[in-house]
CSV table of C-alpha atoms and ligand atoms in Angstrom, one decimal:
chain,number,residue,atom,x,y,z
A,1,UNK,CA,-13.3,30.8,9.3
A,2,UNK,CA,-10.0,32.0,10.8
A,3,UNK,CA,-7.1,31.3,8.4
A,4,UNK,CA,-4.4,29.4,10.4
A,5,UNK,CA,-1.0,31.0,10.8
A,6,UNK,CA,2.3,29.6,11.8
A,7,UNK,CA,1.7,30.5,15.4
A,8,UNK,CA,-1.5,28.3,15.5
A,9,UNK,CA,0.3,25.0,14.7
A,10,UNK,CA,2.2,23.2,11.9
A,11,UNK,CA,1.7,22.5,8.3
A,12,UNK,CA,1.8,19.1,6.6
A,13,UNK,CA,2.6,18.7,2.9
A,14,UNK,CA,2.4,15.4,1.1
A,15,UNK,CA,4.4,14.7,-2.1
A,16,UNK,CA,7.1,17.0,-0.8
A,17,UNK,CA,10.1,15.2,-2.3
A,18,UNK,CA,9.8,16.9,-5.6
A,19,UNK,CA,8.0,19.4,-7.8
A,20,UNK,CA,5.0,21.4,-6.5
A,21,UNK,CA,4.9,19.9,-3.0
A,22,UNK,CA,8.7,20.4,-2.4
A,23,UNK,CA,8.4,24.1,-3.4
A,24,UNK,CA,5.2,24.7,-1.4
A,25,UNK,CA,6.9,23.2,1.7
A,26,UNK,CA,10.0,25.3,1.1
A,27,UNK,CA,8.0,28.5,0.7
A,28,UNK,CA,6.0,27.7,3.8
A,29,UNK,CA,9.2,27.2,5.8
A,30,UNK,CA,10.6,30.5,4.5
A,31,UNK,CA,7.4,32.2,5.6
A,32,UNK,CA,8.0,30.9,9.2
A,33,UNK,CA,6.0,27.7,9.3
A,34,UNK,CA,7.2,24.5,10.8
A,35,UNK,CA,6.4,22.0,8.0
A,36,UNK,CA,6.0,18.2,8.2
A,37,UNK,CA,6.9,16.7,4.8
A,38,UNK,CA,6.0,13.3,3.5
A,39,UNK,CA,6.7,11.2,0.4
A,40,UNK,CA,8.3,7.9,-0.2
A,41,UNK,CA,11.8,9.1,-1.0
A,42,UNK,CA,13.3,9.9,2.4
A,43,UNK,CA,16.6,11.1,1.0
A,44,UNK,CA,14.9,13.9,-1.0
A,45,UNK,CA,12.9,14.9,2.1
A,46,UNK,CA,16.2,15.0,4.1
A,47,UNK,CA,17.8,17.3,1.5
A,48,UNK,CA,14.8,19.6,1.7
A,49,UNK,CA,15.1,19.7,5.5
A,50,UNK,CA,18.8,20.4,5.4
A,51,UNK,CA,18.1,23.5,3.3
A,52,UNK,CA,15.7,24.8,6.0
A,53,UNK,CA,17.3,24.1,9.4
A,54,UNK,CA,14.8,23.7,12.2
A,55,UNK,CA,11.8,24.2,10.0
A,56,UNK,CA,11.1,20.9,8.3
A,57,UNK,CA,10.1,17.6,10.0
A,58,UNK,CA,10.7,14.6,7.8
A,59,UNK,CA,8.0,11.8,7.8
A,60,UNK,CA,8.6,9.4,4.9
A,61,UNK,CA,5.3,7.8,3.9
A,62,UNK,CA,3.5,6.0,1.2
A,63,UNK,CA,0.0,7.6,1.2
A,64,UNK,CA,-1.6,4.4,-0.2
A,65,UNK,CA,-0.9,2.7,3.2
A,66,UNK,CA,-3.9,3.6,5.3
A,67,UNK,CA,-2.5,2.3,8.6
A,68,UNK,CA,0.8,4.1,8.0
A,69,UNK,CA,-0.9,7.4,7.2
A,70,UNK,CA,-2.9,7.3,10.4
A,71,UNK,CA,0.2,6.5,12.4
A,72,UNK,CA,2.2,9.3,10.6
A,73,UNK,CA,-0.4,11.9,11.6
A,74,UNK,CA,-0.1,10.9,15.2
A,75,UNK,CA,3.7,10.8,15.1
A,76,UNK,CA,3.9,14.3,13.4
A,77,UNK,CA,1.7,15.9,16.0
A,78,UNK,CA,3.5,14.2,18.8
A,79,UNK,CA,7.0,15.2,17.4
A,80,UNK,CA,6.0,18.8,16.8
A,81,UNK,CA,4.0,19.0,20.1
A,82,UNK,CA,1.5,21.1,18.2
A,83,UNK,CA,-1.5,20.3,15.9
A,84,UNK,CA,-1.5,20.2,12.2
A,85,UNK,CA,-3.5,23.2,11.2
A,86,UNK,CA,-2.7,23.4,7.5
A,87,UNK,CA,-2.5,20.4,5.2
A,88,UNK,CA,-1.7,20.4,1.5
A,89,UNK,CA,-2.6,17.0,0.0
A,90,UNK,CA,-0.5,17.2,-3.1
A,91,UNK,CA,1.0,13.7,-3.6
A,92,UNK,CA,-0.1,12.4,-7.0
A,93,UNK,CA,0.9,10.7,-10.2
A,94,UNK,CA,0.2,10.9,-13.9
A,95,UNK,CA,0.4,7.9,-16.2
A,96,UNK,CA,-0.7,8.7,-19.8
A,97,UNK,CA,-3.5,6.5,-21.1
A,98,UNK,CA,-5.8,6.4,-24.1
A,99,UNK,CA,-8.5,4.1,-25.4
A,100,UNK,CA,-6.1,1.9,-27.4
A,101,UNK,CA,-3.7,1.4,-24.5
A,102,UNK,CA,-6.2,1.5,-21.7
A,103,UNK,CA,-4.6,-0.5,-18.9
A,104,UNK,CA,-6.2,-1.6,-15.7
A,105,UNK,CA,-2.9,-1.6,-13.9
A,106,UNK,CA,-2.3,2.1,-14.7
A,107,UNK,CA,-5.9,2.8,-13.7
A,108,UNK,CA,-5.5,1.1,-10.3
A,109,UNK,CA,-2.1,2.8,-9.6
A,110,UNK,CA,-3.6,6.3,-10.2
A,111,UNK,CA,-6.8,5.6,-8.3
A,112,UNK,CA,-4.7,4.3,-5.4
A,113,UNK,CA,-2.4,7.3,-5.2
A,114,UNK,CA,-4.5,10.2,-6.3
A,115,UNK,CA,-7.9,9.2,-4.9
A,116,UNK,CA,-7.5,6.6,-2.2
A,117,UNK,CA,-4.2,8.0,-1.0
A,118,UNK,CA,-5.7,11.5,-0.6
A,119,UNK,CA,-8.7,9.9,1.1
A,120,UNK,CA,-6.4,8.1,3.6
A,121,UNK,CA,-4.8,11.5,4.5
A,122,UNK,CA,-8.2,13.1,4.9
A,123,UNK,CA,-9.5,10.3,7.1
A,124,UNK,CA,-6.5,10.8,9.4
A,125,UNK,CA,-6.8,14.5,9.8
A,126,UNK,CA,-10.5,15.3,9.6
A,127,UNK,CA,-11.5,14.1,13.0
A,128,UNK,CA,-9.0,16.4,14.8
A,129,UNK,CA,-9.8,19.4,12.7
A,130,UNK,CA,-13.6,18.9,13.1
A,131,UNK,CA,-13.2,18.5,16.9
A,132,UNK,CA,-11.0,21.6,17.2
A,133,UNK,CA,-13.2,23.6,14.7
A,134,UNK,CA,-10.0,24.8,13.2
A,135,UNK,CA,-7.7,24.1,10.3
A,136,UNK,CA,-7.3,24.4,6.6
A,137,UNK,CA,-7.1,21.7,3.9
A,138,UNK,CA,-5.8,22.2,0.3
A,139,UNK,CA,-6.3,19.3,-2.1
A,140,UNK,CA,-4.2,19.3,-5.3
A,141,UNK,CA,-6.4,18.3,-8.2
A,142,UNK,CA,-5.6,19.6,-11.7
A,143,UNK,CA,-7.2,21.6,-14.6
A,144,UNK,CA,-7.5,18.1,-16.1
A,145,UNK,CA,-10.1,17.5,-13.4
A,146,UNK,CA,-12.5,20.1,-15.0
A,147,UNK,CA,-13.2,17.9,-18.0
A,148,UNK,CA,-12.0,14.6,-19.6
A,149,UNK,CA,-8.9,15.5,-21.6
A,150,UNK,CA,-7.3,13.3,-24.3
A,151,UNK,CA,-4.4,11.2,-23.1
A,152,UNK,CA,-5.6,11.4,-19.5
A,153,UNK,CA,-8.4,8.9,-19.2
A,154,UNK,CA,-7.5,7.9,-15.6
A,155,UNK,CA,-5.8,11.1,-14.5
A,156,UNK,CA,-8.8,13.2,-15.4
A,157,UNK,CA,-11.0,10.7,-13.6
A,158,UNK,CA,-9.0,10.9,-10.4
A,159,UNK,CA,-8.7,14.7,-10.5
A,160,UNK,CA,-12.4,15.2,-11.2
A,161,UNK,CA,-13.0,13.0,-8.2
A,162,UNK,CA,-10.9,15.2,-6.0
A,163,UNK,CA,-12.8,18.3,-7.2
A,164,UNK,CA,-16.2,16.7,-6.4
A,165,UNK,CA,-14.8,15.4,-3.1
A,166,UNK,CA,-13.7,18.9,-2.0
A,167,UNK,CA,-17.0,20.5,-3.1
A,168,UNK,CA,-19.0,17.9,-1.1
A,169,UNK,CA,-16.8,18.3,2.0
A,170,UNK,CA,-17.1,22.1,1.9
A,171,UNK,CA,-20.7,22.0,3.1
A,172,UNK,CA,-19.7,20.3,6.3
A,173,UNK,CA,-16.3,22.0,6.8
A,174,UNK,CA,-17.8,25.5,6.5
A,175,UNK,CA,-20.0,24.7,9.6
A,176,UNK,CA,-17.0,23.5,11.5
A,177,UNK,CA,-14.8,26.5,10.6
A,178,UNK,CA,-12.4,24.3,8.7
A,179,UNK,CA,-11.2,25.8,5.4
A,180,UNK,CA,-11.0,23.7,2.3
A,181,UNK,CA,-9.6,24.6,-1.1
A,182,UNK,CA,-9.2,22.6,-4.3
A,183,UNK,CA,-6.1,23.5,-6.3
A,184,UNK,CA,-6.2,23.1,-10.1
A,185,UNK,CA,-2.8,23.8,-11.6
A,186,UNK,CA,-2.2,23.9,-15.4
A,187,UNK,CA,1.2,22.8,-16.7
A,188,UNK,CA,4.0,23.3,-14.1
A,189,UNK,CA,7.6,22.5,-14.8
A,190,UNK,CA,8.2,19.4,-12.5
A,191,UNK,CA,9.5,15.8,-13.0
A,192,UNK,CA,5.8,14.9,-13.7
A,193,UNK,CA,5.6,17.1,-16.8
A,194,UNK,CA,9.2,16.6,-17.9
A,195,UNK,CA,8.2,13.3,-19.5
A,196,UNK,CA,5.4,14.9,-21.6
A,197,UNK,CA,6.2,14.9,-25.3
A,198,UNK,CA,3.3,17.2,-26.4
A,199,UNK,CA,3.3,21.1,-26.3
A,200,UNK,CA,2.3,22.4,-22.9
A,201,UNK,CA,0.6,25.9,-23.2
A,202,UNK,CA,1.3,28.4,-20.4
A,203,UNK,CA,3.9,26.1,-18.8
A,204,UNK,CA,4.8,27.7,-15.5
A,205,UNK,CA,7.8,27.7,-13.2
A,206,UNK,CA,7.2,25.7,-10.0
A,207,UNK,CA,8.1,28.6,-7.8
A,208,UNK,CA,5.4,30.7,-9.4
A,209,UNK,CA,2.9,27.9,-9.0
A,210,UNK,CA,3.7,27.5,-5.3
A,211,UNK,CA,3.4,31.3,-4.7
A,212,UNK,CA,-0.1,31.3,-6.3
A,213,UNK,CA,-1.2,28.3,-4.2
A,214,UNK,CA,0.0,29.9,-0.9
A,215,UNK,CA,-1.3,33.3,-1.7
A,216,UNK,CA,-4.8,32.0,-2.5
A,217,UNK,CA,-4.8,29.6,0.5
A,218,UNK,CA,-4.1,32.7,2.7
A,219,UNK,CA,-7.4,34.1,1.3
A,220,UNK,CA,-9.2,30.8,1.9
A,221,UNK,CA,-10.2,30.8,-1.8
A,222,UNK,CA,-12.1,27.6,-2.6
A,223,UNK,CA,-11.2,27.0,-6.3
A,224,UNK,CA,-7.5,27.8,-7.0
A,225,UNK,CA,-7.3,27.4,-10.7
A,226,UNK,CA,-4.3,28.8,-12.6
A,227,UNK,CA,-2.9,30.1,-14.9
A,228,UNK,CA,-5.8,32.1,-16.0
A,229,UNK,CA,-4.9,31.8,-19.7
A,230,UNK,CA,-5.6,28.0,-19.5
A,231,UNK,CA,-8.0,27.9,-16.6
A,232,UNK,CA,-10.7,30.2,-18.0
A,233,UNK,CA,-10.9,28.6,-21.5
A,234,UNK,CA,-11.2,25.2,-19.8
A,235,UNK,CA,-13.9,26.4,-17.4
A,236,UNK,CA,-15.8,27.8,-20.4
A,237,UNK,CA,-15.3,24.6,-22.5
A,238,UNK,CA,-16.9,22.4,-19.9
A,239,UNK,CA,-20.2,24.2,-20.0
A,240,UNK,CA,-20.4,24.0,-23.8
A,241,UNK,CA,-22.7,21.5,-25.5
A,242,UNK,CA,-20.9,18.2,-25.9
A,243,UNK,CA,-20.3,18.3,-29.7
A,244,UNK,CA,-18.7,21.7,-29.4
A,245,UNK,CA,-16.6,20.6,-26.4
A,246,UNK,CA,-15.2,17.6,-28.3
A,247,UNK,CA,-14.6,19.5,-31.5
A,248,UNK,CA,-12.8,22.4,-29.8
A,249,UNK,CA,-10.6,20.2,-27.5
A,250,UNK,CA,-9.7,17.9,-30.4
A,251,UNK,CA,-8.7,20.9,-32.5
A,252,UNK,CA,-6.7,22.7,-29.9
A,253,UNK,CA,-4.8,19.6,-28.8
A,254,UNK,CA,-4.4,18.4,-32.4
A,255,UNK,CA,-5.8,15.0,-31.2
B,301,NAP,N1,3.1,19.5,-12.8
B,301,NAP,C1,1.9,19.8,-13.3
B,301,NAP,O1,1.9,20.4,-14.4
B,301,NAP,C2,0.7,19.5,-12.6
B,301,NAP,C3,-0.5,20.0,-13.0
B,301,NAP,C4,-1.7,19.8,-12.4
B,301,NAP,C5,-1.7,19.0,-11.2
B,301,NAP,N2,-0.5,18.5,-10.7
B,301,NAP,C6,-0.6,17.7,-9.5
B,301,NAP,O2,0.4,18.3,-8.6
B,301,NAP,C7,0.8,17.3,-7.7
B,301,NAP,C8,2.3,17.3,-7.6
B,301,NAP,O3,2.8,16.9,-8.9
B,301,NAP,P1,4.2,17.4,-9.4
B,301,NAP,O4,4.0,18.0,-10.8
B,301,NAP,O5,4.9,18.2,-8.4
B,301,NAP,O6,4.9,16.0,-9.7
B,301,NAP,P2,6.1,15.3,-9.0
B,301,NAP,O7,7.3,16.2,-9.0
B,301,NAP,O8,6.2,14.0,-9.7
B,301,NAP,O9,5.7,15.1,-7.5
B,301,NAP,C9,4.8,14.1,-7.1
B,301,NAP,C10,5.0,13.9,-5.6
B,301,NAP,O10,4.0,12.9,-5.2
B,301,NAP,C11,4.8,12.0,-4.4
B,301,NAP,N3,4.1,10.7,-4.4
B,301,NAP,C12,3.8,9.9,-5.5
B,301,NAP,N4,3.2,8.8,-5.1
B,301,NAP,C13,3.2,8.8,-3.7
B,301,NAP,C14,2.8,7.9,-2.7
B,301,NAP,N5,2.3,6.7,-3.0
B,301,NAP,N6,2.9,8.2,-1.4
B,301,NAP,C15,3.5,9.4,-1.1
B,301,NAP,N7,3.9,10.3,-2.0
B,301,NAP,C16,3.8,10.0,-3.3
B,301,NAP,C17,6.2,11.9,-5.0
B,301,NAP,O11,7.1,11.5,-4.0
B,301,NAP,P3,7.8,10.0,-3.9
B,301,NAP,O12,8.0,9.5,-5.3
B,301,NAP,O13,9.1,10.3,-3.2
B,301,NAP,O14,6.8,9.2,-3.1
B,301,NAP,C18,6.4,13.4,-5.3
B,301,NAP,O15,6.8,14.0,-4.1
B,301,NAP,C19,0.2,16.0,-8.2
B,301,NAP,O16,-1.0,15.7,-7.5
B,301,NAP,C20,-0.1,16.3,-9.7
B,301,NAP,O17,-1.2,15.5,-10.2
B,301,NAP,C21,0.7,18.7,-11.4
């Protein structure tokens, strides 16, 4: 697979109004890419564009709207006059939930954004990439997708779904020369984690997280899990027998 460069086409980043997506889009622009950015808050996307003149194309979008997503992809490629060759499906949300406060509304919201929203974007871009036999897709899951973590009943569910989705897609995308990576960040300083009241081990700066994501995408690495200090223990924990997994996770999270 040929890793796409800025001369092959443009990049598209969802969830680019804040946090990881905003920083990934900014670093792509600094690296010479023209980047289409999407999220619901148009004012935040405009301020990002103003900081990178001529490099950022603003396409406000709610990724849960299937029809709007399909239209946005057409509009982006028409406005740029070039194909989307690198897409980072990053938009997502986290709403804490546990067994005692399990709430179907919170469940549906997270499924809608994290799973169905990402699927809407995939459905809109896959046909072109498969036909052109070119392109690269990065799906932002989470280390919480490796195993069910306490306080993340629905979030872990959605992020595990994205990991399985990327693994399944890879068999077909490899044949079509389209790259696919699944990105599993640990704790990154963003508005999403600012509301967490529990200790966040190995909490990272968003600029460092974005640097790792883009460095590993440039290598077409499939599983981009970081930081190592949190990723490796979690990868190990998930293969332990169930009683050990629950005992160790409960103890380390003081659950
Ligand atoms: N921060 C972490 O520690 C961490 C760790 C692992 C994984 N992640 C994942 O990384 C991704 C980015 O998170 P973040 O930490 O950067 O959080 P964030 O700052 O809250 O960013 C979330 C982004 O998603 C967008 N978004 C939410 N719902 C949307 C919708 N319906 N349509 C379009 N865009 C939508 C938001 O924009 P609007 O509100 O303007 O729509 C925002 O740009 C998420 O998928 C998250 O699960 C984060």
